[in-house]
Amino acid sequence: MKNSIFSRSSRDRTMMTTKLAMQRCLLLGCRFQSSLIRNTPTASRFHSSSRKQEEFAVQDTNDFNERVINEKGKLTIVDFHASWCGPCKVLAPRLTKALESVGDKVNLAKVDVDDNADLAMEYKVSSVPTVLFFKDGSHIDKFIGAIEQDRIEHYIEKYM
């Protein structure tokens, strides 16, 4: 039981719990409250004072219309995913990394197909992950599956 979580110090368990909570939150597309982690040892690795692009989880159809369809002047990438999907978990960090270099010119919307089945049906999402590209409220392109980083960057450059 040398490597058991129970044999670790209280500080180590706190760091692990904080790190796991932040990773889970990032996978789910929610925003982690920086005030909750500001004084923890892992804060410097995860906390950023400013985000370059807006990343948000779509709550429902009205939220989708307001934040994606009505968005003017920016490219919005919509990631249709599911919490149980392995390729979705592979694609999520690739999308985030690809968007780091473009600044605030691109938004990333995350749509959980289990919570928003009506949106998935409306946009004919038959498998996950499916990524749609919207510009000025119009659907302009899509790809399906966990594609490589350079192909994601190519899509972004193409539509910016």
Short mmCIF file of N, CA and C in Angstrom, two decimals, residues 1-10 12-14 16:
data_model
loop_
_atom_site.label_atom_id
_atom_site.label_comp_id
_atom_site.label_asym_id
_atom_site.label_seq_id
_atom_site.Cartn_x
_atom_site.Cartn_y
_atom_site.Cartn_z
N MET A 1 0.82 -1.20 0.00
CA MET A 1 0.00 0.00 0.00
C MET A 1 0.86 1.26 0.00
N LYS A 2 2.01 1.12 -0.56
CA LYS A 2 2.94 2.23 -0.60
C LYS A 2 2.41 3.40 -1.42
N ASN A 3 1.81 3.12 -2.56
CA ASN A 3 1.35 4.17 -3.47
C ASN A 3 -0.12 4.52 -3.28
N SER A 4 -0.72 4.05 -2.27
CA SER A 4 -2.14 4.32 -2.03
C SER A 4 -2.35 5.79 -1.71
N ILE A 5 -3.49 6.30 -2.13
CA ILE A 5 -3.84 7.70 -1.82
C ILE A 5 -3.94 7.92 -0.31
N PHE A 6 -4.25 6.86 0.43
CA PHE A 6 -4.40 6.99 1.88
C PHE A 6 -3.07 7.14 2.58
N SER A 7 -1.99 6.68 1.96
CA SER A 7 -0.68 6.78 2.59
C SER A 7 0.01 8.11 2.28
N ARG A 8 -0.59 8.92 1.45
CA ARG A 8 0.01 10.21 1.09
C ARG A 8 -0.33 11.27 2.12
N SER A 9 0.44 12.33 2.11
CA SER A 9 0.21 13.41 3.07
C SER A 9 -1.07 14.17 2.71
N SER A 10 -1.54 14.92 3.67
CA SER A 10 -2.75 15.72 3.46
C SER A 10 -2.56 16.72 2.33
N ASP A 12 -0.54 16.44 -0.29
CA ASP A 12 -0.55 15.70 -1.56
C ASP A 12 -1.96 15.35 -1.98
N ARG A 13 -2.79 14.92 -1.03
CA ARG A 13 -4.18 14.57 -1.36
C ARG A 13 -4.94 15.80 -1.82
N THR A 14 -4.70 16.95 -1.18
CA THR A 14 -5.36 18.20 -1.57
C THR A 14 -4.95 18.59 -2.97
N MET A 16 -3.87 16.59 -5.37
CA MET A 16 -4.45 15.64 -6.32
C MET A 16 -5.93 15.92 -6.53
#
